[in-house]
Amino acid sequence: MAEAVILEAHYEFDREPVSDGRLLGPGHFAASFAGEHVAATEFVIGASFVSWGAAIGDVFVGLAVGNLLAVLNWTLLCAPVAVDTRLTLYWYLRRIGGPAVTAVANILNALLYCVLAGAMITVAASAVRIPFGIPAQTGLYPTDARFVLVVTAIGGLVTWLAIAGFQRLADFAMVCAPWMFLMFLVGALAVLPRLGEAAGVGAVSSLGEFWRMGESAIWTGRTPDGGPGLSFWHVAAFAWVCNLAMNAGLSDMALFRYAPNVRYGLFSIFGTFLGHYVAWIAAGVMGAGAAVLMGNSLTEIDSGGVAHAALGWAGVLAVVIAGWTTSNPTIYRAGLALQAVTRNGSRTRITLAVGVVTTVIACFPFVFSRLLDFVGVYGLVLCPAGAIVLTEHWLFPMLGWRRYWLEAEGRGALNVPALVAWLSSMIVAFGLHLAGVHLFFLFVPTYVAAGAVYAVLASRTGARKNISAVTPTVRPTLSYAVASSRRPNHGRDRLWGAIAVAALGACFWLGLRIALGGLDGYVENHAALKSWLGWPTLVYFVAGTLFVRGRKQR
């Protein structure tokens, strides 16, 4: 086979395995997970646990259990298949399920990801609206034309970044993620004295006082109308299933195809335990505190309002950047999914079209007000594709059956067992839901049903015939003419890194100063935080960007 020479430095391996020379290091995966999962939705989800009446113990322990299970999904299910094939789910599913099943799966992927990315853009717009005096948009549709203009501008920027590709997304997230995570902590620290006052605890200076304040003012175990709240099992299940489409559904094969080995699945810890544990808890504290500061119900405040009340303009920036870093890879995945449906579609043009659709969806605020329900539904709808792929990729060779039996049998474009398995799993989920099983608990029976039905039907259709060795993955014969700008390190990068760390330390100190100061001078201290927080933030982004650029050039 003649070698194909790829001259584009950001070639994305849209239709073939990633070559060994283009694998990425730990920093890219840590930054990608932290940037995507310390995100705009954390403001919504963290506050939702408060509104849904979860108890404090159930939140702290339930989130730990659920996030650990999510890490295991990425490490034991998603990363091994991605590293073994070096393909996206969208192209690997095409080989297993045939073009017809792949078209259905990828269109569903793309549509649901457009809605999810649209929610991120809407949340970002909830912050940008503030300097323009646009009222909070919490209804089903926008009530101010200026909000639509803001959404359009943000959607355009997000789409441009998604077109840049995975490595650019990782670089962007590498700079943003540490600061975003810190803003959740600083925002929580900034409202603690007022929450302690509202709870009758007084100054919150110890873990015991924080726990008592949390029980009475944040995670009370009762909804605002006095009804029973979420249980431990609901909290744990939601933390587990909120990213099902990406881990058990294997959509994050798009990321892990660049991983040197399967252990890189553990880098999902940077997303789950920073974003879906610490950030959710901090967002709950911040949301409850913002409601006290503004004198409103938490359900009447959007994410931008919460962040602005706690952090001022730095909070507005945090929500905007958090929306970008989550919607970027989501649009990127949607573009890859739709590209796999086309014959020779350009990823750039397809991603642009996805960005347009996503931006239109983002104009309607209901996409984030119903976010938690949507997250459960989209994971449930997409995860059967992962079950089918895992069954053929791992179970079939263990049983002595053939992988890729569909193409060996010459059965054409439609893998009937795969389609029937997917539909059967949805029928199981719908039936259990009608029987009263909560949405968050439907994943396991749905996933098992999809894999089991597929194995049974495939074995009777051709997977057990003419047993032969597993077909090896075809690696591309690509060579790269990518310009290198390597240069020696003269200590400049270390200096920028030290300045960035010092700037983050200054941000944290401003929040800690308020928390330790209690109610004495609280109004003045909080106003000072809002005024001064922007300066170390500016220093951090300048130094952090130069540090990351310097590391890339070495």
Coordinates of C-alpha atoms in Angstrom, one line a residue:
M1 CA 0.0 0.0 0.0
A2 CA 1.4 3.4 -0.9
E3 CA 2.1 5.6 2.0
A4 CA -0.3 8.6 2.5
V5 CA 1.6 11.7 3.6
I6 CA -0.4 13.9 5.9
L7 CA 0.7 17.5 5.9
E8 CA -1.9 18.9 8.2
A9 CA -0.7 19.1 11.8
H10 CA -4.2 18.8 13.2
Y11 CA -5.3 15.8 11.1
E12 CA -8.0 14.1 13.2
F13 CA -8.0 10.4 11.9
D14 CA -11.6 10.7 11.0
R15 CA -12.0 7.4 9.3
E16 CA -8.9 5.3 10.3
P17 CA -7.0 4.3 13.4
V18 CA -4.8 6.9 15.1
S19 CA -1.1 6.2 14.4
D20 CA 1.3 5.5 17.2
G21 CA 3.2 8.7 16.5
R22 CA 0.2 10.9 17.3
L23 CA -0.7 9.6 20.7
L24 CA -1.0 12.2 23.5
G25 CA 0.4 12.5 27.0
P26 CA -1.1 12.6 30.4
G27 CA -1.6 16.3 30.5
H28 CA -3.9 16.4 27.6
F29 CA -6.3 13.8 29.1
A30 CA -6.2 15.3 32.6
A31 CA -7.0 18.7 31.1
S32 CA -9.7 17.4 28.8
F33 CA -11.6 15.6 31.5
A34 CA -11.2 18.5 34.0
G35 CA -12.1 21.1 31.4
E36 CA -15.2 19.2 30.2
H37 CA -16.5 18.0 33.6
V38 CA -15.7 21.1 35.7
A39 CA -18.3 22.8 33.6
A40 CA -21.3 25.1 33.3
T41 CA -23.6 22.3 34.0
E42 CA -22.0 21.9 37.5
F43 CA -23.7 25.1 38.5
V44 CA -27.1 23.7 37.5
I45 CA -26.6 20.1 38.8
G46 CA -25.0 21.2 42.1
A47 CA -27.9 23.6 42.8
S48 CA -30.4 20.9 41.8
F49 CA -29.4 18.6 44.6
V50 CA -30.3 21.4 46.9
S51 CA -33.7 22.0 45.3
W52 CA -34.4 18.3 45.1
G53 CA -33.9 18.0 48.9
A54 CA -31.0 15.6 49.1
A55 CA -29.6 15.1 52.6
I56 CA -26.0 16.1 53.3
G57 CA -24.7 12.6 54.1
D58 CA -26.4 11.2 51.0
V59 CA -24.7 13.9 48.8
F60 CA -21.2 13.4 50.2
V61 CA -21.2 9.6 50.2
G62 CA -23.5 9.0 47.3
L63 CA -21.5 11.2 45.0
A64 CA -18.3 9.4 46.0
V65 CA -19.8 6.0 45.2
G66 CA -21.4 7.0 41.9
N67 CA -18.3 8.8 40.6
L68 CA -16.1 5.8 41.4
L69 CA -18.4 3.6 39.3
A70 CA -18.2 6.1 36.5
V71 CA -14.4 6.0 36.6
L72 CA -14.6 2.2 36.4
N73 CA -16.8 2.5 33.3
W74 CA -14.2 4.7 31.5
T75 CA -11.3 2.5 32.6
L76 CA -12.7 -1.0 32.2
L77 CA -15.2 -0.5 29.3
C78 CA -14.3 2.5 27.2
A79 CA -10.5 2.9 27.2
P80 CA -9.7 -0.8 26.4
V81 CA -11.8 -0.8 23.2
A82 CA -10.4 2.6 22.2
V83 CA -6.8 1.6 22.7
D84 CA -7.3 -1.7 21.0
T85 CA -8.9 -0.3 17.9
R86 CA -7.7 3.4 17.8
L87 CA -11.0 4.2 16.2
T88 CA -13.9 6.4 17.2
L89 CA -17.1 4.6 18.2
Y90 CA -18.8 5.9 15.1
W91 CA -16.5 4.1 12.7
Y92 CA -16.0 1.0 14.8
L93 CA -19.7 0.6 15.1
R94 CA -20.0 0.8 11.4
R95 CA -17.9 -2.3 11.0
I96 CA -19.9 -4.2 13.6
G97 CA -23.4 -3.0 13.0
G98 CA -23.2 -2.1 9.3
P99 CA -24.1 1.3 7.7
A100 CA -27.8 1.2 8.6
V101 CA -27.4 0.6 12.4
T102 CA -24.5 3.1 12.4
A103 CA -26.6 5.7 10.7
V104 CA -29.4 5.4 13.3
A105 CA -26.9 5.4 16.2
N106 CA -24.8 8.3 14.9
I107 CA -27.8 10.5 14.1
L108 CA -29.2 9.9 17.6
N109 CA -25.7 10.6 19.0
A110 CA -25.5 13.9 17.1
L111 CA -29.0 15.1 17.9
L112 CA -28.7 14.4 21.7
Y113 CA -25.2 15.9 21.8
C114 CA -26.5 19.0 20.1
V115 CA -29.1 19.4 22.9
L116 CA -26.5 18.8 25.5
A117 CA -24.1 21.3 24.0
G118 CA -26.9 23.7 23.6
A119 CA -27.6 23.6 27.3
M120 CA -23.9 24.5 27.9
I121 CA -24.2 27.5 25.6
T122 CA -27.4 28.6 27.3
V123 CA -25.7 28.5 30.7
A124 CA -22.8 30.5 29.3
A125 CA -25.2 33.0 27.9
S126 CA -26.9 33.3 31.3
A127 CA -23.6 35.0 32.5
V128 CA -23.0 37.1 29.4
R129 CA -26.5 38.6 29.7
I130 CA -25.7 40.3 33.0
P131 CA -23.6 43.3 31.7
F132 CA -26.2 43.9 29.1
G133 CA -29.0 44.1 31.6
I134 CA -30.9 41.2 30.0
P135 CA -33.3 39.6 32.5
A136 CA -32.7 36.0 33.6
Q137 CA -34.2 33.5 31.0
T138 CA -35.7 30.6 32.9
G139 CA -38.8 29.9 30.8
L140 CA -39.4 27.6 27.9
Y141 CA -38.4 30.2 25.3
P142 CA -36.4 33.5 25.2
T143 CA -38.2 36.7 26.1
D144 CA -35.5 39.1 25.1
A145 CA -34.0 39.3 21.6
R146 CA -30.7 40.4 23.0
F147 CA -30.4 37.0 24.7
V148 CA -30.6 35.3 21.3
L149 CA -27.8 37.6 20.0
V150 CA -25.6 36.6 23.0
V151 CA -26.3 32.9 22.4
T152 CA -25.5 33.3 18.7
A153 CA -22.1 34.9 19.5
I154 CA -21.1 32.3 22.0
G155 CA -22.3 29.5 19.7
G156 CA -20.1 30.8 16.9
L157 CA -17.0 30.9 19.1
V158 CA -17.7 27.4 20.5
T159 CA -18.1 26.0 17.0
W160 CA -14.9 27.5 15.8
L161 CA -13.0 25.9 18.7
A162 CA -14.6 22.6 18.0
I163 CA -13.5 22.7 14.4
A164 CA -9.9 23.2 15.6
G165 CA -9.9 19.5 16.7
F166 CA -9.2 17.4 19.8
Q167 CA -5.7 18.7 20.5
R168 CA -6.8 22.3 20.4
L169 CA -9.7 21.5 22.8
A170 CA -7.2 19.9 25.2
D171 CA -4.9 22.9 25.0
F172 CA -7.8 25.3 25.7
A173 CA -9.0 23.1 28.6
M174 CA -5.5 22.8 30.0
V175 CA -5.3 26.5 30.7
C176 CA -9.0 27.0 31.9
A177 CA -9.5 23.9 34.0
P178 CA -7.4 24.8 37.2
W179 CA -8.9 28.3 37.4
M180 CA -12.5 27.1 36.8
F181 CA -12.2 24.5 39.6
L182 CA -10.8 27.1 41.9
M183 CA -13.7 29.5 41.2
F184 CA -16.2 26.9 42.5
L185 CA -14.2 26.7 45.8
V186 CA -13.8 30.4 46.1
G187 CA -17.5 31.0 45.4
A188 CA -18.4 28.5 48.1
L189 CA -16.0 30.1 50.6
A190 CA -17.4 33.6 49.8
V191 CA -20.9 32.8 50.9
L192 CA -20.2 30.6 53.9
P193 CA -20.6 33.4 56.5
R194 CA -24.0 34.4 55.2
L195 CA -25.2 30.8 55.1
G196 CA -23.9 30.3 58.6
E197 CA -25.9 33.3 59.8
A198 CA -29.0 32.1 57.9
A199 CA -28.7 28.6 59.5
G200 CA -28.2 30.1 63.0
V201 CA -24.8 28.4 63.3
G202 CA -22.8 31.6 63.2
A203 CA -19.2 31.5 62.0
V204 CA -18.3 28.4 60.0
S205 CA -14.8 27.6 61.2
S206 CA -14.8 23.8 61.5
L207 CA -16.0 20.8 59.7
G208 CA -18.6 20.2 62.4
E209 CA -20.0 23.7 62.0
F210 CA -20.0 23.3 58.2
W211 CA -21.9 20.0 58.6
R212 CA -24.6 21.5 60.9
M213 CA -24.9 24.5 58.5
G214 CA -25.3 22.2 55.5
E215 CA -28.0 20.1 57.2
S216 CA -30.1 23.1 58.1
A217 CA -29.5 25.5 55.2
I218 CA -28.4 23.5 52.1
W219 CA -28.9 19.8 51.9
T220 CA -31.8 19.5 54.2
G221 CA -33.3 16.1 53.1
R222 CA -36.6 17.9 52.2
T223 CA -37.7 19.8 49.0
P224 CA -38.7 23.5 49.3
D225 CA -42.3 22.5 49.5
G226 CA -41.6 20.1 52.4
G227 CA -41.7 16.8 50.4
P228 CA -39.2 14.0 50.7
G229 CA -35.9 14.5 48.9
L230 CA -33.6 12.3 46.9
S231 CA -32.2 9.2 48.6
F232 CA -28.6 8.0 48.8
W233 CA -29.3 5.6 45.9
H234 CA -30.7 8.3 43.7
V235 CA -27.6 10.5 44.3
A236 CA -25.2 7.6 43.6
A237 CA -27.1 6.5 40.6
F238 CA -27.2 9.9 39.0
A239 CA -23.5 10.4 39.5
W240 CA -22.9 7.1 37.8
V241 CA -25.3 7.5 34.9
C242 CA -24.9 11.2 34.0
N243 CA -22.1 10.3 31.6
L244 CA -23.2 6.9 30.5
A245 CA -23.2 7.8 26.8
M246 CA -19.6 8.8 27.0
N247 CA -18.2 5.9 29.1
A248 CA -20.4 2.8 28.9
G249 CA -21.9 4.0 25.6
L250 CA -18.3 4.3 24.4
S251 CA -18.6 7.8 22.9
D252 CA -15.3 8.8 24.6
M253 CA -13.5 6.3 22.3
A254 CA -13.0 9.6 20.3
L255 CA -10.7 10.8 23.1
F256 CA -9.1 7.5 24.2
R257 CA -8.1 6.5 20.7
Y258 CA -5.2 8.9 21.4
A259 CA -4.3 7.2 24.7
P260 CA -1.0 5.3 25.0
N261 CA -2.6 2.6 27.1
V262 CA -5.8 1.6 28.9
R263 CA -4.6 3.0 32.3
Y264 CA -5.4 6.5 30.8
G265 CA -9.0 5.7 31.6
L266 CA -8.1 6.6 35.2
F267 CA -7.6 10.2 34.1
S268 CA -11.4 10.4 34.2
I269 CA -10.9 11.0 37.9
F270 CA -10.0 14.6 37.1
G271 CA -13.4 15.0 35.7
T272 CA -15.5 13.0 38.1
F273 CA -14.0 13.9 41.5
L274 CA -13.1 17.5 40.7
G275 CA -16.1 18.3 38.6
H276 CA -18.8 15.8 39.7
Y277 CA -17.9 15.8 43.4
V278 CA -16.1 18.9 44.6
A279 CA -17.6 21.2 42.1
W280 CA -21.2 19.9 42.6
I281 CA -20.9 20.3 46.3
A282 CA -19.3 23.8 46.0
A283 CA -22.1 24.7 43.5
G284 CA -24.7 23.6 46.0
V285 CA -23.1 25.9 48.7
M286 CA -22.8 28.7 46.2
G287 CA -26.4 28.4 45.0
A288 CA -27.9 28.3 48.5
G289 CA -25.7 31.3 49.4
A290 CA -26.6 33.3 46.3
A291 CA -30.3 32.7 47.1
V292 CA -29.7 34.2 50.6
L293 CA -27.7 37.1 49.2
M294 CA -30.3 38.0 46.5
G295 CA -33.3 37.2 48.6
N296 CA -34.8 34.9 45.9
S297 CA -35.7 31.3 45.6
L298 CA -32.9 29.2 44.1
T299 CA -35.3 28.1 41.3
E300 CA -35.6 31.7 40.2
I301 CA -31.9 32.3 39.7
D302 CA -29.9 31.1 36.7
S303 CA -26.3 30.0 36.7
G304 CA -25.0 33.4 35.7
G305 CA -26.9 35.0 38.5
V306 CA -25.5 32.6 41.1
A307 CA -21.9 33.1 40.0
H308 CA -22.2 36.9 39.8
A309 CA -23.8 37.1 43.3
A310 CA -20.9 35.1 44.8
L311 CA -17.9 36.2 42.7
G312 CA -18.8 39.3 40.7
W313 CA -17.5 39.6 37.2
A314 CA -15.0 36.8 37.7
G315 CA -18.0 34.5 38.3
V316 CA -19.5 35.7 35.1
L317 CA -16.3 34.7 33.3
A318 CA -16.2 31.4 35.1
V319 CA -19.7 30.5 33.8
V320 CA -18.8 31.5 30.2
I321 CA -15.6 29.6 30.1
A322 CA -17.2 26.5 31.8
G323 CA -19.8 26.6 29.1
W324 CA -17.2 26.8 26.3
T325 CA -15.0 23.9 27.6
T326 CA -18.0 21.6 27.9
S327 CA -19.8 22.4 24.7
N328 CA -16.6 22.4 22.6
P329 CA -15.9 18.6 22.9
T330 CA -19.6 17.8 22.8
I331 CA -20.0 19.5 19.4
Y332 CA -16.8 17.9 18.3
R333 CA -18.3 14.4 19.1
A334 CA -21.5 15.3 17.3
G335 CA -19.5 16.3 14.2
L336 CA -17.6 13.0 14.3
A337 CA -20.9 11.1 14.6
L338 CA -22.5 12.7 11.6
Q339 CA -19.3 12.4 9.5
A340 CA -19.5 8.7 9.9
V341 CA -22.9 8.7 8.2
T342 CA -21.6 10.4 5.1
R343 CA -19.3 9.0 2.4
N344 CA -16.6 11.7 2.3
G345 CA -18.0 14.5 4.4
S346 CA -15.6 17.1 5.6
R347 CA -15.4 17.2 9.4
T348 CA -15.0 21.0 9.3
R349 CA -18.2 21.5 7.3
I350 CA -20.2 18.9 9.3
T351 CA -19.0 20.4 12.6
L352 CA -20.0 23.8 11.4
A353 CA -23.5 22.6 10.6
V354 CA -23.7 20.9 14.0
G355 CA -22.7 24.2 15.6
V356 CA -25.5 26.0 13.8
V357 CA -28.2 23.5 15.0
T358 CA -26.7 23.6 18.5
T359 CA -26.9 27.4 18.6
V360 CA -30.5 27.4 17.6
I361 CA -31.3 24.9 20.4
A362 CA -29.4 27.0 22.9
C363 CA -31.7 30.0 22.3
F364 CA -34.4 28.1 24.2
P365 CA -33.7 28.2 28.0
F366 CA -35.7 25.0 28.8
V367 CA -32.8 22.9 27.6
F368 CA -30.9 23.6 30.8
S369 CA -34.0 23.8 33.1
R370 CA -34.7 20.2 32.3
L371 CA -31.1 19.2 32.1
L372 CA -31.0 16.5 34.7
D373 CA -33.9 14.5 33.2
F374 CA -32.3 14.9 29.7
V375 CA -28.9 13.6 30.9
G376 CA -30.6 10.4 32.2
V377 CA -32.6 9.9 29.0
Y378 CA -29.8 10.5 26.5
G379 CA -27.5 8.1 28.4
L380 CA -30.2 5.5 28.4
V381 CA -30.9 5.9 24.7
L382 CA -27.2 5.8 23.6
C383 CA -25.7 3.2 25.9
P384 CA -27.0 0.1 24.0
A385 CA -24.6 0.9 21.2
G386 CA -21.8 0.5 23.7
A387 CA -23.2 -2.8 24.9
I388 CA -23.4 -4.2 21.4
V389 CA -19.8 -3.1 20.6
L390 CA -18.5 -4.6 23.8
T391 CA -20.3 -7.8 23.3
E392 CA -18.8 -8.4 19.8
H393 CA -15.4 -7.0 20.7
W394 CA -14.7 -8.9 23.9
L395 CA -17.3 -11.6 24.4
F396 CA -17.3 -13.1 20.9
P397 CA -13.6 -13.9 20.9
M398 CA -13.9 -15.4 24.4
L399 CA -16.6 -17.7 23.2
G400 CA -14.7 -18.6 20.0
W401 CA -17.1 -16.6 17.8
R402 CA -16.1 -14.3 15.0
R403 CA -15.8 -10.6 15.2
Y404 CA -17.1 -8.7 12.2
W405 CA -19.3 -11.7 11.2
L406 CA -21.6 -9.3 9.3
E407 CA -19.1 -8.4 6.7
A408 CA -17.8 -12.0 6.6
E409 CA -21.3 -13.3 5.8
G410 CA -21.8 -10.6 3.2
R411 CA -25.2 -9.7 4.8
G412 CA -25.2 -6.1 3.5
A413 CA -25.9 -2.9 5.2
L414 CA -28.1 -3.9 8.1
N415 CA -27.1 -5.9 11.2
V416 CA -30.6 -7.1 12.2
P417 CA -29.5 -8.6 15.6
A418 CA -28.0 -5.3 16.6
L419 CA -31.1 -3.3 15.6
V420 CA -33.4 -5.7 17.4
A421 CA -31.1 -5.7 20.5
W422 CA -31.2 -1.9 20.6
L423 CA -35.0 -1.8 20.2
S424 CA -35.5 -4.6 22.8
S425 CA -33.4 -2.7 25.4
M426 CA -35.5 0.4 24.9
I427 CA -38.7 -1.7 25.4
V428 CA -37.2 -3.1 28.6
A429 CA -36.4 0.4 29.8
F430 CA -39.9 1.7 29.0
G431 CA -41.6 -1.2 30.7
L432 CA -39.6 -0.8 33.8
H433 CA -40.2 2.9 33.9
L434 CA -44.0 2.3 33.6
A435 CA -43.6 -0.2 36.5
G436 CA -42.3 2.6 38.6
V437 CA -38.5 2.2 38.4
H438 CA -36.8 5.6 38.5
L439 CA -35.0 6.8 35.4
F440 CA -31.6 6.7 37.2
F441 CA -31.9 3.0 37.9
L442 CA -32.7 1.8 34.3
F443 CA -29.2 1.6 33.0
V444 CA -28.1 -1.9 34.2
P445 CA -31.1 -3.8 33.0
T446 CA -31.1 -1.9 29.7
Y447 CA -27.4 -2.5 29.1
V448 CA -27.6 -6.2 30.0
A449 CA -30.6 -6.7 27.8
A450 CA -28.9 -5.1 24.8
G451 CA -25.8 -7.2 25.1
A452 CA -27.7 -10.5 25.8
V453 CA -30.2 -10.1 23.0
Y454 CA -27.4 -9.2 20.6
A455 CA -25.3 -12.2 21.6
V456 CA -28.2 -14.7 21.2
L457 CA -29.4 -13.4 17.9
A458 CA -25.9 -12.9 16.4
S459 CA -25.0 -16.5 17.4
R460 CA -28.0 -17.8 15.4
T461 CA -27.4 -15.5 12.5
G462 CA -23.8 -16.2 11.7
A463 CA -21.4 -15.3 14.5
R464 CA -20.7 -18.9 15.3
K465 CA -20.2 -20.2 11.8
N466 CA -16.8 -20.9 10.3
I467 CA -15.0 -20.0 13.5
S468 CA -11.7 -18.3 12.7
A469 CA -9.1 -16.2 14.3
V470 CA -10.0 -12.7 15.3
T471 CA -9.4 -10.2 12.5
P472 CA -6.6 -7.9 13.6
T473 CA -7.1 -4.2 13.6
V474 CA -5.7 -2.6 10.5
R475 CA -3.2 0.1 11.3
P476 CA -2.8 3.0 8.9
T477 CA 0.5 3.5 7.0
L478 CA 0.7 7.2 7.3
S479 CA 3.8 9.4 7.5
Y480 CA 3.7 12.9 8.8
A481 CA 5.4 16.0 7.6
V482 CA 4.6 18.2 10.5
A483 CA 6.8 21.1 11.2
S484 CA 8.5 21.1 14.6
S485 CA 9.5 24.1 16.6
R486 CA 11.5 22.5 19.3
R487 CA 13.7 24.8 21.4
P488 CA 15.7 24.5 24.5
N489 CA 14.1 25.4 27.8
H490 CA 15.8 28.4 29.4
G491 CA 13.7 28.4 32.5
R492 CA 11.1 30.8 31.0
D493 CA 8.4 28.2 31.0
R494 CA 9.0 27.4 34.7
L495 CA 8.7 31.1 35.5
W496 CA 5.4 31.4 33.7
G497 CA 4.2 28.3 35.5
A498 CA 5.2 29.7 38.9
I499 CA 3.4 33.0 38.2
A500 CA 0.3 31.1 37.2
V501 CA 0.4 29.0 40.4
A502 CA 0.9 32.2 42.5
A503 CA -2.1 33.8 40.8
L504 CA -4.3 30.9 41.6
G505 CA -3.0 31.1 45.2
A506 CA -4.0 34.7 45.4
C507 CA -7.5 33.9 44.1
F508 CA -7.9 31.2 46.8
W509 CA -6.6 33.5 49.5
L510 CA -9.3 36.1 48.7
G511 CA -12.0 33.5 49.2
L512 CA -10.5 32.0 52.3
R513 CA -10.1 35.4 53.9
I514 CA -13.9 36.0 53.7
A515 CA -14.7 32.5 55.1
L516 CA -12.3 32.9 58.0
G517 CA -13.4 36.5 58.7
G518 CA -17.0 35.5 59.5
L519 CA -19.7 38.2 59.6
D520 CA -17.4 41.0 60.9
G521 CA -17.0 43.3 57.9
Y522 CA -18.5 40.7 55.6
V523 CA -20.1 43.2 53.2
E524 CA -16.9 45.1 52.8
N525 CA -14.8 41.9 52.4
H526 CA -17.2 40.4 49.9
A527 CA -17.2 43.6 47.8
A528 CA -13.4 43.6 47.9
L529 CA -13.4 40.0 46.6
K530 CA -15.6 41.0 43.7
S531 CA -13.4 44.0 42.9
W532 CA -10.0 42.3 43.2
L533 CA -10.6 38.8 42.0
G534 CA -10.3 39.8 38.3
W535 CA -6.7 40.9 38.7
P536 CA -5.1 37.6 39.7
T537 CA -7.4 36.0 37.2
L538 CA -6.0 38.1 34.4
V539 CA -2.4 37.3 35.5
Y540 CA -3.2 33.6 35.6
F541 CA -4.6 33.4 32.1
V542 CA -1.7 35.3 30.6
A543 CA 0.9 33.2 32.5
G544 CA -1.0 30.0 32.1
T545 CA -1.3 30.5 28.3
L546 CA 2.4 31.2 27.9
F547 CA 3.3 28.2 30.0
V548 CA 1.2 25.8 28.0
R549 CA 2.4 27.3 24.7
G550 CA 6.0 26.9 25.9
R551 CA 5.5 23.3 26.8
K552 CA 4.0 22.5 23.4
Q553 CA 7.0 24.1 21.6
R554 CA 9.5 21.9 23.4

